Short mmCIF file of C-alpha atoms in Angstrom, two decimals:
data_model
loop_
_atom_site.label_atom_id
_atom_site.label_comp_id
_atom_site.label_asym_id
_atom_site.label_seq_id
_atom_site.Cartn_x
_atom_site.Cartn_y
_atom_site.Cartn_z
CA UNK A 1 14.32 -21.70 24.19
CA UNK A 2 12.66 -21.25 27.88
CA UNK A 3 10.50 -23.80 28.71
CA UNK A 4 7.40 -23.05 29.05
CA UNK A 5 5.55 -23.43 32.13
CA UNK A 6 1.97 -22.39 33.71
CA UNK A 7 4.34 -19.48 35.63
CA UNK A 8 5.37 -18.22 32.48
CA UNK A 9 3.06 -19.35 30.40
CA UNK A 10 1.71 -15.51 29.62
CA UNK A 11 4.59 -13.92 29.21
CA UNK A 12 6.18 -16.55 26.82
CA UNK A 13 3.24 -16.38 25.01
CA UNK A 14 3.22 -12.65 24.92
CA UNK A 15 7.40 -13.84 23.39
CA UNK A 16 6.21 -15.12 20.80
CA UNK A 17 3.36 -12.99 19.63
CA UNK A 18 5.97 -10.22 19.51
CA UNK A 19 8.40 -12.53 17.20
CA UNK A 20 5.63 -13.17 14.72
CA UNK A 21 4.91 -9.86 14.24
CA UNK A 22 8.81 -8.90 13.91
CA UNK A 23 8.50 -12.06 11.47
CA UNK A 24 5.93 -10.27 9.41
CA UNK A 25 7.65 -6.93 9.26
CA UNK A 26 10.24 -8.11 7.33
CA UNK A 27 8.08 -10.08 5.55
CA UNK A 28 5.54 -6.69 4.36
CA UNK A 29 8.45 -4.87 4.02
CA UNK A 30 10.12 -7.59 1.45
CA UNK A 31 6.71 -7.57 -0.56
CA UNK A 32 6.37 -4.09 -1.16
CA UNK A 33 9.59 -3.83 -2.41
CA UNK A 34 9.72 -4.69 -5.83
CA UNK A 35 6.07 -2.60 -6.67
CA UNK A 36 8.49 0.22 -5.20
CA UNK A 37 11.40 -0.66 -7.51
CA UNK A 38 9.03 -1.37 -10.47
CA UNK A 39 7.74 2.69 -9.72
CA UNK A 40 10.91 4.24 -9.30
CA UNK A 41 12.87 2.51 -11.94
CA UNK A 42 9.95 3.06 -14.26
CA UNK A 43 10.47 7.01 -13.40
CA UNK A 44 14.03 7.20 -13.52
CA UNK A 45 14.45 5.76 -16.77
CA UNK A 46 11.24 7.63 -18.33
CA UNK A 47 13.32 11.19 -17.95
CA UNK A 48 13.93 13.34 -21.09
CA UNK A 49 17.29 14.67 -21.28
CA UNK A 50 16.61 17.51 -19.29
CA UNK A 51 15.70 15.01 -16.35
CA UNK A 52 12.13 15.68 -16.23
CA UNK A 53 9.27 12.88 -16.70
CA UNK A 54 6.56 14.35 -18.73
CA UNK A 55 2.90 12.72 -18.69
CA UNK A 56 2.86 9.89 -20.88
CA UNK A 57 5.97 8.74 -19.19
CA UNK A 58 4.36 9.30 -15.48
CA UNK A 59 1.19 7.31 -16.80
CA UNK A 60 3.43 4.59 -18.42
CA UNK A 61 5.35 4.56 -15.16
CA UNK A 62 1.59 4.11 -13.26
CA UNK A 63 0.82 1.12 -15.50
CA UNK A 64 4.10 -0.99 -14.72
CA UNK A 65 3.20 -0.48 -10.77
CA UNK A 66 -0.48 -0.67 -10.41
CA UNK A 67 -0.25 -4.69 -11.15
CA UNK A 68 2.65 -4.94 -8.90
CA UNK A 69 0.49 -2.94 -6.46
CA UNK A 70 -2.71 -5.11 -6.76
CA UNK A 71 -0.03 -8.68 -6.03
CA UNK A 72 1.35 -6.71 -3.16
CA UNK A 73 -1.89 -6.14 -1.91
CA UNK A 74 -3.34 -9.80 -2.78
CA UNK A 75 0.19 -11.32 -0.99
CA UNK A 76 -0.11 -8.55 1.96
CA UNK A 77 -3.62 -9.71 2.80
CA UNK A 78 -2.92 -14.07 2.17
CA UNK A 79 0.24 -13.06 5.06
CA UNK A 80 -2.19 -10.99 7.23
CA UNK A 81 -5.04 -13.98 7.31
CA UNK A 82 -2.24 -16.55 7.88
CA UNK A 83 -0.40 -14.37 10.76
CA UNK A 84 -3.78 -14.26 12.59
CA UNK A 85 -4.24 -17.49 12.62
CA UNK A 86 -0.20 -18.09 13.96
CA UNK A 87 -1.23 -15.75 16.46
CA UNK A 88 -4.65 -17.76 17.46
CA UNK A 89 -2.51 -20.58 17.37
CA UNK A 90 -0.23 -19.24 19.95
CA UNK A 91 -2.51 -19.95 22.74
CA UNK A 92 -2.88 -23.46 22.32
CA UNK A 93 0.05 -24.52 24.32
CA UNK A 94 -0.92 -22.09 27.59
CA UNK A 95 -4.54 -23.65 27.76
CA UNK A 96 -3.05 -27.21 26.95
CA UNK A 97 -0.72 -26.60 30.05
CA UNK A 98 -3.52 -25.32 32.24
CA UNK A 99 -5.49 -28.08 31.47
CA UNK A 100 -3.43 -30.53 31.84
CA UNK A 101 -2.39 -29.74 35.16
CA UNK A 102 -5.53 -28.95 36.17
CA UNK A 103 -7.49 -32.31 35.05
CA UNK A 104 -4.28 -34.71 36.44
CA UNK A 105 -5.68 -36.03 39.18
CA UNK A 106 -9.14 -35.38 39.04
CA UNK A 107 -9.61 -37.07 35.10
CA UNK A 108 -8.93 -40.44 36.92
CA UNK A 109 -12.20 -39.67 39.34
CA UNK A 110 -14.05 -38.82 36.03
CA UNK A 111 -13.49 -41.47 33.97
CA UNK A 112 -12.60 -45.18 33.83
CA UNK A 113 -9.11 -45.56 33.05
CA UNK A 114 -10.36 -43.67 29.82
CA UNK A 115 -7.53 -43.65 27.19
CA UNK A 116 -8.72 -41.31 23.89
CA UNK A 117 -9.01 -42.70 20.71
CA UNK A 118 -7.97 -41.44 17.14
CA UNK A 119 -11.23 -40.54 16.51
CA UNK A 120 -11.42 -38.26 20.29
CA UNK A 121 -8.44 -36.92 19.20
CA UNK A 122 -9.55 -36.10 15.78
CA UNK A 123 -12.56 -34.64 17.73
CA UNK A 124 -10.35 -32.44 19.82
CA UNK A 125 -8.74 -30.97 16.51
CA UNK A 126 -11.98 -30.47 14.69
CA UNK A 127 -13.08 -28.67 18.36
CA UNK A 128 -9.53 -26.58 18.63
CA UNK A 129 -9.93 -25.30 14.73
CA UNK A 130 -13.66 -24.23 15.26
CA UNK A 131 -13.07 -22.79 18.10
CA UNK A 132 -9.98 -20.75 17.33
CA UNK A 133 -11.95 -19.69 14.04
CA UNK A 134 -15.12 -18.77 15.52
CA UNK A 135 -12.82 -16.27 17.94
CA UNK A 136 -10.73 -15.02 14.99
CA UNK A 137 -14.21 -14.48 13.16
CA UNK A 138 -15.58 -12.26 15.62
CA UNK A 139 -12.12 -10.15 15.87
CA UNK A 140 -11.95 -9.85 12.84
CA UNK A 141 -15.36 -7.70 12.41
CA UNK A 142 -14.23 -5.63 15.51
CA UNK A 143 -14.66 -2.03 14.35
CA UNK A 144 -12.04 1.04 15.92
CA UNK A 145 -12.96 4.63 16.72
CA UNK A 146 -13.17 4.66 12.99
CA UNK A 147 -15.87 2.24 12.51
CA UNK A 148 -13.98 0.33 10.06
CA UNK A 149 -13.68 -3.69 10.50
CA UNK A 150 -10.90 -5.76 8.87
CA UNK A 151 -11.63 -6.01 5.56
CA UNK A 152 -12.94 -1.92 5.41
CA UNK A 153 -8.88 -1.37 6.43
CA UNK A 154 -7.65 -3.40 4.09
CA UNK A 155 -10.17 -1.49 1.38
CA UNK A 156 -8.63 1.85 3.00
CA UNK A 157 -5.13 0.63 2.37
CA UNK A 158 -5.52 0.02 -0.89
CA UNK A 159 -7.30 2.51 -2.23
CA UNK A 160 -5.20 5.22 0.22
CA UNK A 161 -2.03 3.85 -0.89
CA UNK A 162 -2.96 3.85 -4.71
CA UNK A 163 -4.38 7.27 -4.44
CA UNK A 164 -1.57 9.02 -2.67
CA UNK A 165 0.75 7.57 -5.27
CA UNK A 166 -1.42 9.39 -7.90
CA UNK A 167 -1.20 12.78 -5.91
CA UNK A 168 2.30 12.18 -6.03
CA UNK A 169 2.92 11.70 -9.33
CA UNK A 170 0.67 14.52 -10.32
CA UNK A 171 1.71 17.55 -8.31
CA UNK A 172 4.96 16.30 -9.73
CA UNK A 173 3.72 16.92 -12.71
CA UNK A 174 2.39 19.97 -12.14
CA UNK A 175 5.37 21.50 -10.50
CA UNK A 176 7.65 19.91 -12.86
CA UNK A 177 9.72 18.31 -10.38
CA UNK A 178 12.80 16.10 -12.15
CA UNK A 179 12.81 12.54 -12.38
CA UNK A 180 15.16 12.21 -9.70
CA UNK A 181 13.36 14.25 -7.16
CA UNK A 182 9.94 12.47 -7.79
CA UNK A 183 11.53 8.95 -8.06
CA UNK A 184 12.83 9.96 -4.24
CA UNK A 185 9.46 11.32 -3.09
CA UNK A 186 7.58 8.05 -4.21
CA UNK A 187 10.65 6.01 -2.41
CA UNK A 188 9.95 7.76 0.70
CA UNK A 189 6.06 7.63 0.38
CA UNK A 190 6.00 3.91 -0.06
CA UNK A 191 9.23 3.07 2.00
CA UNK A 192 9.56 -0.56 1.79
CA UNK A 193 13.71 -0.32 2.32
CA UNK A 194 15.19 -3.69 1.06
CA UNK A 195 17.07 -4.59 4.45
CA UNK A 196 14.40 -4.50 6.74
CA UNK A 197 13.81 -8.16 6.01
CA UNK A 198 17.11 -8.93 6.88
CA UNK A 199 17.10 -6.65 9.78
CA UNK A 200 14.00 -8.85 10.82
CA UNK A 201 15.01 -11.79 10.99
CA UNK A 202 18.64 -10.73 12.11
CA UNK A 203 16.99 -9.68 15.34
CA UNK A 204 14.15 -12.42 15.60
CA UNK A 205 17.54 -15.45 15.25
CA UNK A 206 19.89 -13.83 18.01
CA UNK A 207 18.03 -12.04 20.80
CA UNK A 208 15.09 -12.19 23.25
CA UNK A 209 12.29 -9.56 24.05
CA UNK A 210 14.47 -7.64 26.03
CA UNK A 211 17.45 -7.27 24.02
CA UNK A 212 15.54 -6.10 21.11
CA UNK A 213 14.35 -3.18 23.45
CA UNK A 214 18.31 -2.24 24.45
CA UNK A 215 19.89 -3.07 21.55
CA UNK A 216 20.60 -0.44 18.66
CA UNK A 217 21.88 -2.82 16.37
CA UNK A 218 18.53 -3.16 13.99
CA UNK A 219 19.05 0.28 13.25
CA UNK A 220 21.75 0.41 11.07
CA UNK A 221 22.11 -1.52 7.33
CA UNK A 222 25.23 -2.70 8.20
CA UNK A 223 25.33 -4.04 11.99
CA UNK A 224 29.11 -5.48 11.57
CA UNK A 225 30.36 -1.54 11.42
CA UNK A 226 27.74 -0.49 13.96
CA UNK A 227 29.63 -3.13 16.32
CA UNK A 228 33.01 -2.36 14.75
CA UNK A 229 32.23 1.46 16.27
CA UNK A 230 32.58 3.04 12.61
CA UNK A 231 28.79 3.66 11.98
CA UNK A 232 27.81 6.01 9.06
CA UNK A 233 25.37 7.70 9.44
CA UNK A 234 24.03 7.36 5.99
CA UNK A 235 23.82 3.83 7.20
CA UNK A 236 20.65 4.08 9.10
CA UNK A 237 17.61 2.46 8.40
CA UNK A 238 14.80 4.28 7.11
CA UNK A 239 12.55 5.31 10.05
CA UNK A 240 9.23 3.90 9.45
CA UNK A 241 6.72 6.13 7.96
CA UNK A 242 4.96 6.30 4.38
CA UNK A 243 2.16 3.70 3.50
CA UNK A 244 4.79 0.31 4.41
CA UNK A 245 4.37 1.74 7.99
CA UNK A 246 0.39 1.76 7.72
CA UNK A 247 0.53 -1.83 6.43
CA UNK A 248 2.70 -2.63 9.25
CA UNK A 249 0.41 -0.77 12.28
CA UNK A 250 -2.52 -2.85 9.93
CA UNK A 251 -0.82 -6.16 10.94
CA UNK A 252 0.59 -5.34 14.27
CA UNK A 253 -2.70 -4.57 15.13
CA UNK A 254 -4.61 -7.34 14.21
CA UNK A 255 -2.11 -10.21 15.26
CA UNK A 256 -2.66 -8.78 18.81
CA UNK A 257 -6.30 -8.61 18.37
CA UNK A 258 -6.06 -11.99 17.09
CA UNK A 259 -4.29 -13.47 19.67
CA UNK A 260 -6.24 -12.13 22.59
CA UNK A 261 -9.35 -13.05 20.87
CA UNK A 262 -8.67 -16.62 21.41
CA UNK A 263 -7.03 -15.96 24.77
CA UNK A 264 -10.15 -14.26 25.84
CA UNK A 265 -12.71 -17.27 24.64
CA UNK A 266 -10.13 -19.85 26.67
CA UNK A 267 -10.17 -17.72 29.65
CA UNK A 268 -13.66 -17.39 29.40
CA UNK A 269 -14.39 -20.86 29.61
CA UNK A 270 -11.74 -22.53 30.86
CA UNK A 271 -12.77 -22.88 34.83
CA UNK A 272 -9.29 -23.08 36.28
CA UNK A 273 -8.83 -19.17 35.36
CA UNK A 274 -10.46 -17.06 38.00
CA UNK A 275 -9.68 -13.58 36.46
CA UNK A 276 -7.15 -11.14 34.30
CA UNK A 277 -4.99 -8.68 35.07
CA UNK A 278 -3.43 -6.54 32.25
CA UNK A 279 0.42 -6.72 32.29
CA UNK A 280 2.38 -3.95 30.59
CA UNK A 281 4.31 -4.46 27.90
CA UNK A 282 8.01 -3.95 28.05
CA UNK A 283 7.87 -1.93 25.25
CA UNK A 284 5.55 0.32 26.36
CA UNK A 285 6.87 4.03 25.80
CA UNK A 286 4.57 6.18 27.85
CA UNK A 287 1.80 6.55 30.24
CA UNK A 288 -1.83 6.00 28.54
CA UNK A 289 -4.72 4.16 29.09
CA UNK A 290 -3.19 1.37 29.36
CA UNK A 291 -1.42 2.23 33.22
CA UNK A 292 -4.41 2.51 34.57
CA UNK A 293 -5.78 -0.95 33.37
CA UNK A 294 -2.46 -2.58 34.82
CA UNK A 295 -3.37 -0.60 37.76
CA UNK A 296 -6.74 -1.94 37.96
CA UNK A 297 -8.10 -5.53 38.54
CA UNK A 298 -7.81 -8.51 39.00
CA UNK A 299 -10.93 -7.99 35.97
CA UNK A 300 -13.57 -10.80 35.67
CA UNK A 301 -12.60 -13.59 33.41
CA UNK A 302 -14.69 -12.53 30.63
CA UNK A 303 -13.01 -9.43 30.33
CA UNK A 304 -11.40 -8.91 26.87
CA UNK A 305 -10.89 -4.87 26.43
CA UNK A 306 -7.47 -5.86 25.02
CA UNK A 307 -5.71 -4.10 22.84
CA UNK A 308 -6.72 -0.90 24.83
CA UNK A 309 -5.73 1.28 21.60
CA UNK A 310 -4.11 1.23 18.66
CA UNK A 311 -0.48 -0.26 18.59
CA UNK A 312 -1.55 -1.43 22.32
CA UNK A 313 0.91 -4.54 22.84
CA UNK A 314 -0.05 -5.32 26.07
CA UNK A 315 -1.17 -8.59 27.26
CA UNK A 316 -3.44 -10.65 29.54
CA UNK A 317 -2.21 -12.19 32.95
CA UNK A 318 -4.50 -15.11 33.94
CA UNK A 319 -5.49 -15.55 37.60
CA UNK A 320 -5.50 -19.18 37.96
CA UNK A 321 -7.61 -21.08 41.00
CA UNK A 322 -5.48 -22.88 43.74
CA UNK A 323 -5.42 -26.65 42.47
CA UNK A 324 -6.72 -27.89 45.45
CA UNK A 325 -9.70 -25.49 45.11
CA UNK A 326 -10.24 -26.52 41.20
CA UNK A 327 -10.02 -30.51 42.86
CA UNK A 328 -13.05 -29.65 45.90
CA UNK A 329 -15.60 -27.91 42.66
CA UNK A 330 -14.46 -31.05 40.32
CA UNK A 331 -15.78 -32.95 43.42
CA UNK A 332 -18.86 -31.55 44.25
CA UNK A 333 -19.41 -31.90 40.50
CA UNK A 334 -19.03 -35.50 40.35
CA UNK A 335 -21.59 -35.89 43.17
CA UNK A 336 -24.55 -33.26 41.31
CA UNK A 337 -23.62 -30.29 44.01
CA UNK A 338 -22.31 -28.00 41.27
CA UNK A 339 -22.48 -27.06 37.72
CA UNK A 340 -18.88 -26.46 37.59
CA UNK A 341 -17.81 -28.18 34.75
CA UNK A 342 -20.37 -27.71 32.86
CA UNK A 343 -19.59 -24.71 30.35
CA UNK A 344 -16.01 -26.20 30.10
CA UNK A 345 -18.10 -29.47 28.86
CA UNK A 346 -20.23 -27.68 26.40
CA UNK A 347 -17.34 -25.93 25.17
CA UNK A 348 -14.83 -28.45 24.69
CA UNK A 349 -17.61 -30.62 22.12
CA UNK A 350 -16.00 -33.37 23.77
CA UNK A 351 -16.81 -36.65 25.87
CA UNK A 352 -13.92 -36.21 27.65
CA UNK A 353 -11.54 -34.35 30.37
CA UNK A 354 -8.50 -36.26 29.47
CA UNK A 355 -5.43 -34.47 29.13
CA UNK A 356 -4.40 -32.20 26.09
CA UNK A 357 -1.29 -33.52 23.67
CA UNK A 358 1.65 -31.65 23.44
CA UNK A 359 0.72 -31.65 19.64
CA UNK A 360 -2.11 -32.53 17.40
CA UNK A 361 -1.15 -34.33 15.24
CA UNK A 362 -3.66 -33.64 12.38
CA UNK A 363 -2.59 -29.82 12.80
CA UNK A 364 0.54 -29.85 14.52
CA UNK A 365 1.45 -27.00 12.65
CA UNK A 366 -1.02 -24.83 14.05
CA UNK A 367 -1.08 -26.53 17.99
CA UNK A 368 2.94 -25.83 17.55
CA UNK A 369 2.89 -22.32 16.83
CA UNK A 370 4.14 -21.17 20.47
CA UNK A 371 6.97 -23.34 20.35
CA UNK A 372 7.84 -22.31 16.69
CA UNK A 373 8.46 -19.06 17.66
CA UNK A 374 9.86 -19.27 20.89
CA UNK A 375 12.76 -20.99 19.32
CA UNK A 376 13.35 -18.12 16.87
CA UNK A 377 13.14 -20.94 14.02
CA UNK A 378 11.84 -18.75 11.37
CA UNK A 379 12.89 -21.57 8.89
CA UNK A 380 9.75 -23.69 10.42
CA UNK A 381 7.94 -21.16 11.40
CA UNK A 382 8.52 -19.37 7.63
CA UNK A 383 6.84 -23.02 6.30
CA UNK A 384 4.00 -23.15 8.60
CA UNK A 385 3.54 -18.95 7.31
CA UNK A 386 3.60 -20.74 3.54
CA UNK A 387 6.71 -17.98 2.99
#
């Protein structure tokens, strides 16, 4: 794992982001799977002898995968409230680095050979959880073009997903389509293919960012003959599409919107960040919107436009003061010629400056979540995510 440092701090952040959503791909695509099978299976083996379903068998069919449906649906939004808060998380260890190097030598002007106590540091967690909460809160009832917030998606998903089955089904019916033929239709509109998971976390154990982008390996079911240079073709992965794909967009979404949520309430406060500059992401496949942001700035700190759009994965570069800069306002603070430090005061709910820990330990698996990732441990990370 790279170490993380106040150089890279943004982009390894960014790192790790991108891993916990590849996490929860697998993870949406693994849940869906078995109201798929339960649907399919039900269809198949409801066929006459001349292959066909007829209705009682299509509604039978319905009944074995609507409760399937409505646990895929409970599970898909339990992983979607625990993946924002990974990806709020996430930006604990970037601030705690800032701040730390920021506050070394001018904490020991502030204060008294302070040393925190349990109960500061119990503080500081109480003040990390509200405040990562309180920025996840407000992202959360962000509305798109569409005017839909979080919960209004989640609505649309369900209802969309359930509904389109039911058109399925029906103009089946109607055009008396064979089992067969129907059973494939309803595997391609829901899509969750079983190997994704693997695929996932295949990818997320043995390569970076960057090799994800060059490497064709994740495309094929069985990677060994890919390598081998014997791939089938009847071996690739389903492209994603069908109502898996809108749960996935769903979550890719809102992990980023999650994550620069809380970036954008540290930066806003934090006085050691100056401004933002939007860095493209390397996955970025085309010119939008987004060049011209990158092109732009340095914006004001309290700029927080990201994402730019839909399936925008780009991220936030902080500006950061010179140190010696930060050290002359701390300074004329101490001696009543500023108000520097005083947002950072109100905002921290804190008596003190003193440095962050590398881990609270009251909710080190939340102030962890960076490093989690980073390592590509998606054992510990998988606990943390309750999966």
């Amino acid at each position: 794992m790279s170490t993380v440092t106040i150089r890279n701090a943004d982009r390894l952040q960014h790192v790790a982001v991108s891993r916990l959503t590849l996490y929860v791909a697998g993870r949406v695509h693994a849940l869906l799977w078995p109201a798929q099978k339960a649907l399919t299976d039900a269809i198949r083996g409801g066929a006459d002898s001349d292959g066909m379903v007829g209705a009682a068998q299509a509604q039978a069919a319905l009944a074995t995968f609507e409760p399937k449906w409505r646990q895929f649906i409970g599970d898909y939004t339990a992983l979607l409230s625990r993946a924002r808060e990974q990806a709020g998380s996430i930006a604990y260890t970037p601030w705690r680095l800032r701040h730390n190097r920021y506050f070394v030598s001018p904490v020991e002007r502030l204060q008294e050979a302070f040393v925190p106590s349990a109960d500061d540091y119990s503080q500081m967690v109480e003040m990390w959880m509200r405040r990562r909460n309180y920025a996840l809160q407000v992202a959360q009832q962000r509305v798109y073009g569409d005017g839909l917030n979080l919960s209004q998606r989640i609505w649309r998903l369900d209802n969309g997903g359930m509904s389109q089955i039911r058109g399925t089904i029906a103009g089946a019916m109607s055009q008396r389509t064979s089992a067969w033929d129907l059973a494939e239709r309803l595997e391609a509109q829901l899509n969750a293919d079983q190997d994704w998971p693997k695929w996932s976390e295949t990818r997320l154990y043995n390569m970076d960012a960057r090799g994800r982008l060059a490497s064709k390996e994740g495309l094929w079911r069985n990677a060994a003959e890919m390598r081998a240079g014997n791939p089938d073709v009847t071996g690739l992965l389903t492209p994603p599409a069908g109502i898996s794909y809108n749960a996935l967009r769903l979550a890719r979404n809102e992990i980023q919107a999650a994550n620069h949520a809380v970036t954008s309430d540290i930066a806003q406060h934090f006085p050691g960040i100056t401004g933002r500059k939007v860095v493209l992401s390397p996955a970025h496949p085309q010119s939008d919107v987004c060049d011209e942001l990158a092109a732009g700035g340095p914006y004001e700190k309290t700029a927080n436009f990201l994402p730019a759009h839909v399936q925008c994965m780009c991220r936030w570069g902080e500006v950061l003061m010179p140190p010696s800069d930060f050290a002359a306002q701390v300074g004329g603070w101490v001696r009543g010629e500023n108000d520097f430090l005083d947002d950072y005061g109100s905002w921290l709910g804190v008596r003190s400056f003193a440095p962050l820990p590398d881990a609270l330990a009251v909710a080190s698996e939340m102030t962890q979540a960076m490093e989690n990732w980073l390592a590509g441990d998606v054992d510990t990370a998988a606990q943390v995510m309750r999966f």
